[in-house]
Amino acid sequence: MTDHTLPQRPSPEPGVITSAGFRLDGWGLFATLVAALVLVPVLVSFSSFAEINRDLLAHLTQFVLPELILNTVWLILGVALGVSVLGVSLAWLVAMCDFPGRRWLDWALLLPLALPAYVTAFVAIDLLDFSGPLQSWLRQGWGVTGLPDIRSRGGVIGVMSLALYPYVYLIAKNAFATQGAIALEAAQSLGLSRRQGFVRVALPMARPWIAAGVMLALMETLADFGTMAVFNYDTFTTAIYKAWYSLFSLPAAAQLASILILFVLLVVVFEQRSRAQMRYSTVGRSAASRRISLTPGLAWLAFAYAVTVLLLAFLIPVTQLVLWTREVILQDLDARYWAFAWHSVLLAGMGALMVVAVGLLLAYAGRHRPGSFMAWTQRLATLGYAFPGAVLAVGLFIPVATLDNWLIDTTRSWFGFQGTGILKGTLLVMLLAYLVRFLAVGFGPIDSGLHRITRNVDEAARSLGTSTSGLLTRVHLPMLRTSLRTAAVLVFVDIMKEMPITLMTRPFGWDTLAVRVFEMTSEGEWARAALPSLAIVLTGIIPVILLTWSPRPSRT
Amino acid sequence: MKLLSLICAVALATPALSALAEEVVVYSARNEQLIKPLFDTYTRDTGVQIKFITGGEGPLMERLKAEGQNTPADILLTVDAGNLWQAAHEGLLRPIQSKTLQENVPPHLRDPGNEWFGLSVRARTLVYNTTKVKPADLSTYEDLADPKWKGRLCLRTSKKVYNQSLVAMMITEHGEPKAQSIVKGWVSNLATAPFPDDTKAIEAVANGQCDVTLVNTYYFGRLMEKSPNLPVAIFWPNQNQANKDAGVHVNVSGAGVTHHAKNPAGAQKLLEWLSSDKAQNLFADNNLEYPVNPKVKPDQTVAAWGSFKQNLINVKEAGSLQAQAVKLMDRVGYK
């Protein structure tokens, strides 16, 4: 059994530097460019401090901020705990234990990824609120009243945890599948019990991966607007929208957004610290051959637990969507839906390809030019995920429009161009915005995957005469296949669900399924929003299944 | 990447081609399904192509601002007078002189500076539980602050512009201190935390979680179409002539011609058509709203709710006082 370990930032080896010469600068330049692109909307936000409305700021500080900071902190803590518990426990069960249904639950537990969190939220409120069927039935049939309110802090945290646990589940499952068995075996050989082995060895070893998944879930939570609106739960992001839409102050909104960004930066640094202690090992043997066999009682308990989570996070919401869809499908489903679905898939596909390509290069830049400069550049480049979508969209649109106006004026005076847009009307702006927003989602899995390929592999390949490009295409890419697929699917599904950027930057005629959802939900027409939501879920399921389906699923 | 550049090329070429026929470009914060039937009819009748994009009003206005004189948009169409006022306030619209619009749109439902015009009326009124409340118990918006409604009131969240406009109108009528004490009274009468939408608030009333709420009538209409047996009914508040009550709070969805419109004449024609008999029925009935044009009768369902006296204060006040109203609601803890 080979078990190589590699610190995240190895001391540069002489061979890398000399063979890299000019390329080193190229990597640095590339990474800087990507980070600069992400920094554009951040800087647009920070530039808002040029115009400070003291009255408004005083009002926000006195009446709005205290509660929403408290709410945000509670939400972060609650969701972090929720997604960790759900994600880690399910990942451990699926990766390490044998129980009925394990094979299909392996991929089925990822399905909630395809469901927008605000849909889960709306269904939860619809079913569990005072007017919902459950409480009505309890009240009328049994006289039971005074149930806990779903529209509460606990309710928001529960829904967000159910919607976002797959990030942790997916990443932790891979870590357990490749390391867990070995770690557990080693622990047991040293006389620890199975439980002690899990708590004291396997869990700490997987911690950096768990942290990476939790980080994604938290950034998503911080940026979330839809779910918070459904629950009427005030967070930083809802305050940003309030300052913009209700108080008509985009500067105040941007100022709040920059505070949020600083907050996220803190969390990112914290997470990077924990990642710095990551130790990566190559895959020795997969866990498949020696899963822990549970007693029948425990095995069925594990099954019941996993199915319950799946039921709450996916099956019940989707069933409700199906029921709503049945009410409206004859009236609403027309030929245009093919166009909406096609646009969604096309945009999500192109966006995923672009994010994966840039994410791969960015991860490579870190490998070829390790150091604190690169580490910081990578951190900045992946900040966009925590940015509330509409603020990000505006932060990108303003500079693009400015550039466009300049281009139009120039081409008009030179060539007599009569149009109203050169860049704005193209998909390029949209794709760049997706890149800024979702780079974190694609970069994480690729970077972790790349770190798992030790230098020994590179050296071995080189000693056999492989060139640098050959190293990438013939050695690294095949080894990175799972990571790239994970990244591509996560980004694909996220873009399918994405609304604010699509609304803001789409060219005429580029309506998507998510745009349809916006149209209906903005007027509270949830039943009619169910049809496009369901279409998003169905389209999103395909890549989720592809993600986990392979001839030998657990060998990575 | 080949595919990508091909798509970019197509996207680039499209505006150039379609510029040949006359077209009007609309940025709309009103739902696609509520405007597309109208635009299709207009195109069929006149041959004028309408290109439109939908989105939130905030981002659409930012888009207009950022595009400046190179915006393709001829018309900005939004819901709520507050947004229209804001667009005019930021110089995104231009005044237009149109006898047709002046005749079709009553003065309190359009901008005094002629920069925007209401196209449909949305009435915000009371809905009550018919088994628990007698209509005689109800009177005004202000009365809902009375302690007799303690634990009996449901409200939609203060984040929705409809409630912000209502509070803004109360500031106009009563001044800020009195308006604040009314809203404070509402908050202390709440039976449960504010709801995310009007429909949920009506359902709470129907299920007896509370007795009365404040909603736009079309939400009531939509819900009743689905579940006609709910024990809820509409009450028109502030109708007492002797007390000089101002009337039911109304808001508009409406539109204006953008400051940098490329086809202002075409845009104006479209607006005029939207205020005409034919379009007004399509515009309002489609969403169970009230026509803005007084010569046009509302939809049958809508007419069945009875007639009422509108508050005649210009709806632009809702816009100019919106920020003040929001701050007021923050101060009294209306979430």
Short mmCIF file of N, CA and C in Angstrom, two decimals, chain A residues 125-181:
data_model
loop_
_atom_site.label_atom_id
_atom_site.label_comp_id
_atom_site.label_asym_id
_atom_site.label_seq_id
_atom_site.Cartn_x
_atom_site.Cartn_y
_atom_site.Cartn_z
N ILE A 125 -43.10 25.98 4.02
CA ILE A 125 -44.05 26.90 4.64
C ILE A 125 -45.47 26.53 4.24
N ASP A 126 -45.64 26.19 2.96
CA ASP A 126 -46.97 25.84 2.49
C ASP A 126 -47.55 24.65 3.26
N LEU A 127 -46.69 23.67 3.54
CA LEU A 127 -47.18 22.45 4.20
C LEU A 127 -47.28 22.60 5.71
N LEU A 128 -46.35 23.36 6.30
CA LEU A 128 -46.22 23.33 7.76
C LEU A 128 -46.75 24.56 8.48
N ASP A 129 -47.10 25.61 7.75
CA ASP A 129 -47.59 26.81 8.42
C ASP A 129 -49.00 26.57 8.97
N PHE A 130 -49.49 27.53 9.74
CA PHE A 130 -50.80 27.44 10.38
C PHE A 130 -51.89 27.03 9.39
N SER A 131 -51.86 27.64 8.19
CA SER A 131 -52.90 27.36 7.20
C SER A 131 -52.63 26.09 6.41
N GLY A 132 -51.45 25.50 6.61
CA GLY A 132 -51.08 24.33 5.82
C GLY A 132 -51.87 23.10 6.20
N PRO A 133 -51.79 22.04 5.36
CA PRO A 133 -52.59 20.84 5.58
C PRO A 133 -52.27 20.14 6.91
N LEU A 134 -51.02 20.09 7.30
CA LEU A 134 -50.67 19.35 8.51
C LEU A 134 -51.31 19.98 9.75
N GLN A 135 -51.09 21.29 9.90
CA GLN A 135 -51.64 21.96 11.09
C GLN A 135 -53.17 22.00 11.05
N SER A 136 -53.73 22.18 9.84
CA SER A 136 -55.19 22.20 9.74
C SER A 136 -55.76 20.87 10.19
N TRP A 137 -55.12 19.80 9.75
CA TRP A 137 -55.59 18.45 10.08
C TRP A 137 -55.49 18.22 11.59
N LEU A 138 -54.36 18.60 12.16
CA LEU A 138 -54.18 18.41 13.60
C LEU A 138 -55.20 19.23 14.39
N ARG A 139 -55.47 20.45 13.87
CA ARG A 139 -56.38 21.34 14.56
C ARG A 139 -57.81 20.82 14.50
N GLN A 140 -58.24 20.49 13.25
CA GLN A 140 -59.63 20.11 13.07
C GLN A 140 -59.90 18.69 13.58
N GLY A 141 -58.95 17.77 13.32
CA GLY A 141 -59.18 16.39 13.69
C GLY A 141 -58.90 16.11 15.16
N TRP A 142 -57.93 16.79 15.72
CA TRP A 142 -57.47 16.41 17.05
C TRP A 142 -57.44 17.57 18.05
N GLY A 143 -57.77 18.74 17.54
CA GLY A 143 -57.75 19.88 18.44
C GLY A 143 -56.36 20.30 18.91
N VAL A 144 -55.35 19.85 18.16
CA VAL A 144 -53.98 20.20 18.54
C VAL A 144 -53.64 21.58 18.02
N THR A 145 -53.20 22.47 18.89
CA THR A 145 -52.74 23.78 18.43
C THR A 145 -51.42 24.10 19.10
N GLY A 146 -50.88 25.26 18.72
CA GLY A 146 -49.66 25.72 19.39
C GLY A 146 -48.41 24.99 18.95
N LEU A 147 -48.39 24.47 17.71
CA LEU A 147 -47.17 23.86 17.21
C LEU A 147 -46.11 24.93 16.95
N PRO A 148 -44.83 24.52 17.00
CA PRO A 148 -43.80 25.52 16.72
C PRO A 148 -43.95 26.09 15.32
N ASP A 149 -43.64 27.38 15.18
CA ASP A 149 -43.84 28.08 13.92
C ASP A 149 -42.72 27.73 12.95
N ILE A 150 -43.09 27.33 11.73
CA ILE A 150 -42.06 27.05 10.72
C ILE A 150 -41.38 28.35 10.30
N ARG A 151 -42.14 29.45 10.33
CA ARG A 151 -41.55 30.73 9.94
C ARG A 151 -40.76 31.31 11.12
N SER A 152 -39.61 30.68 11.36
CA SER A 152 -38.81 31.05 12.51
C SER A 152 -37.34 30.81 12.17
N ARG A 153 -36.47 31.19 13.09
CA ARG A 153 -35.05 30.99 12.88
C ARG A 153 -34.74 29.51 12.64
N GLY A 154 -35.35 28.65 13.47
CA GLY A 154 -35.14 27.21 13.30
C GLY A 154 -35.61 26.73 11.94
N GLY A 155 -36.72 27.27 11.48
CA GLY A 155 -37.26 26.88 10.18
C GLY A 155 -36.31 27.22 9.05
N VAL A 156 -35.78 28.44 9.06
CA VAL A 156 -34.84 28.86 8.01
C VAL A 156 -33.61 27.96 8.02
N ILE A 157 -33.07 27.75 9.22
CA ILE A 157 -31.84 26.96 9.33
C ILE A 157 -32.10 25.54 8.83
N GLY A 158 -33.25 24.99 9.23
CA GLY A 158 -33.57 23.63 8.80
C GLY A 158 -33.66 23.52 7.28
N VAL A 159 -34.38 24.46 6.67
CA VAL A 159 -34.55 24.41 5.22
C VAL A 159 -33.22 24.61 4.50
N MET A 160 -32.43 25.58 4.95
CA MET A 160 -31.13 25.81 4.29
C MET A 160 -30.23 24.59 4.44
N SER A 161 -30.27 23.95 5.61
CA SER A 161 -29.42 22.78 5.82
C SER A 161 -29.83 21.65 4.89
N LEU A 162 -31.14 21.45 4.75
CA LEU A 162 -31.61 20.40 3.85
C LEU A 162 -31.26 20.70 2.40
N ALA A 163 -31.27 21.99 2.05
CA ALA A 163 -31.00 22.35 0.66
C ALA A 163 -29.51 22.29 0.34
N LEU A 164 -28.67 22.54 1.33
CA LEU A 164 -27.24 22.72 1.04
C LEU A 164 -26.34 21.59 1.52
N TYR A 165 -26.89 20.61 2.28
CA TYR A 165 -26.00 19.55 2.78
C TYR A 165 -25.26 18.79 1.67
N PRO A 166 -25.85 18.71 0.41
CA PRO A 166 -25.14 17.92 -0.60
C PRO A 166 -23.70 18.40 -0.88
N TYR A 167 -23.44 19.70 -0.71
CA TYR A 167 -22.07 20.18 -0.93
C TYR A 167 -21.10 19.44 -0.01
N VAL A 168 -21.48 19.33 1.28
CA VAL A 168 -20.62 18.66 2.24
C VAL A 168 -20.61 17.16 1.97
N TYR A 169 -21.79 16.63 1.71
CA TYR A 169 -21.93 15.20 1.46
C TYR A 169 -21.02 14.76 0.31
N LEU A 170 -21.10 15.49 -0.79
CA LEU A 170 -20.35 15.10 -1.99
C LEU A 170 -18.86 15.11 -1.73
N ILE A 171 -18.38 16.20 -1.13
CA ILE A 171 -16.93 16.34 -0.95
C ILE A 171 -16.43 15.40 0.14
N ALA A 172 -17.19 15.28 1.25
CA ALA A 172 -16.76 14.40 2.34
C ALA A 172 -16.82 12.94 1.92
N LYS A 173 -17.80 12.59 1.09
CA LYS A 173 -17.93 11.21 0.65
C LYS A 173 -16.67 10.78 -0.11
N ASN A 174 -16.19 11.67 -0.99
CA ASN A 174 -14.97 11.34 -1.72
C ASN A 174 -13.79 11.18 -0.78
N ALA A 175 -13.71 12.05 0.23
CA ALA A 175 -12.59 11.97 1.17
C ALA A 175 -12.66 10.65 1.94
N PHE A 176 -13.85 10.31 2.42
CA PHE A 176 -13.99 9.06 3.18
C PHE A 176 -13.71 7.86 2.29
N ALA A 177 -14.24 7.90 1.08
CA ALA A 177 -14.11 6.74 0.21
C ALA A 177 -12.65 6.45 -0.09
N THR A 178 -11.85 7.49 -0.17
CA THR A 178 -10.46 7.26 -0.54
C THR A 178 -9.54 7.10 0.66
N GLN A 179 -9.95 7.63 1.80
CA GLN A 179 -9.04 7.59 2.94
C GLN A 179 -9.59 6.84 4.13
N GLY A 180 -10.91 6.85 4.23
CA GLY A 180 -11.54 6.39 5.45
C GLY A 180 -11.14 4.99 5.85
N ALA A 181 -11.21 4.08 4.87
CA ALA A 181 -10.96 2.69 5.21
C ALA A 181 -9.52 2.49 5.69
#
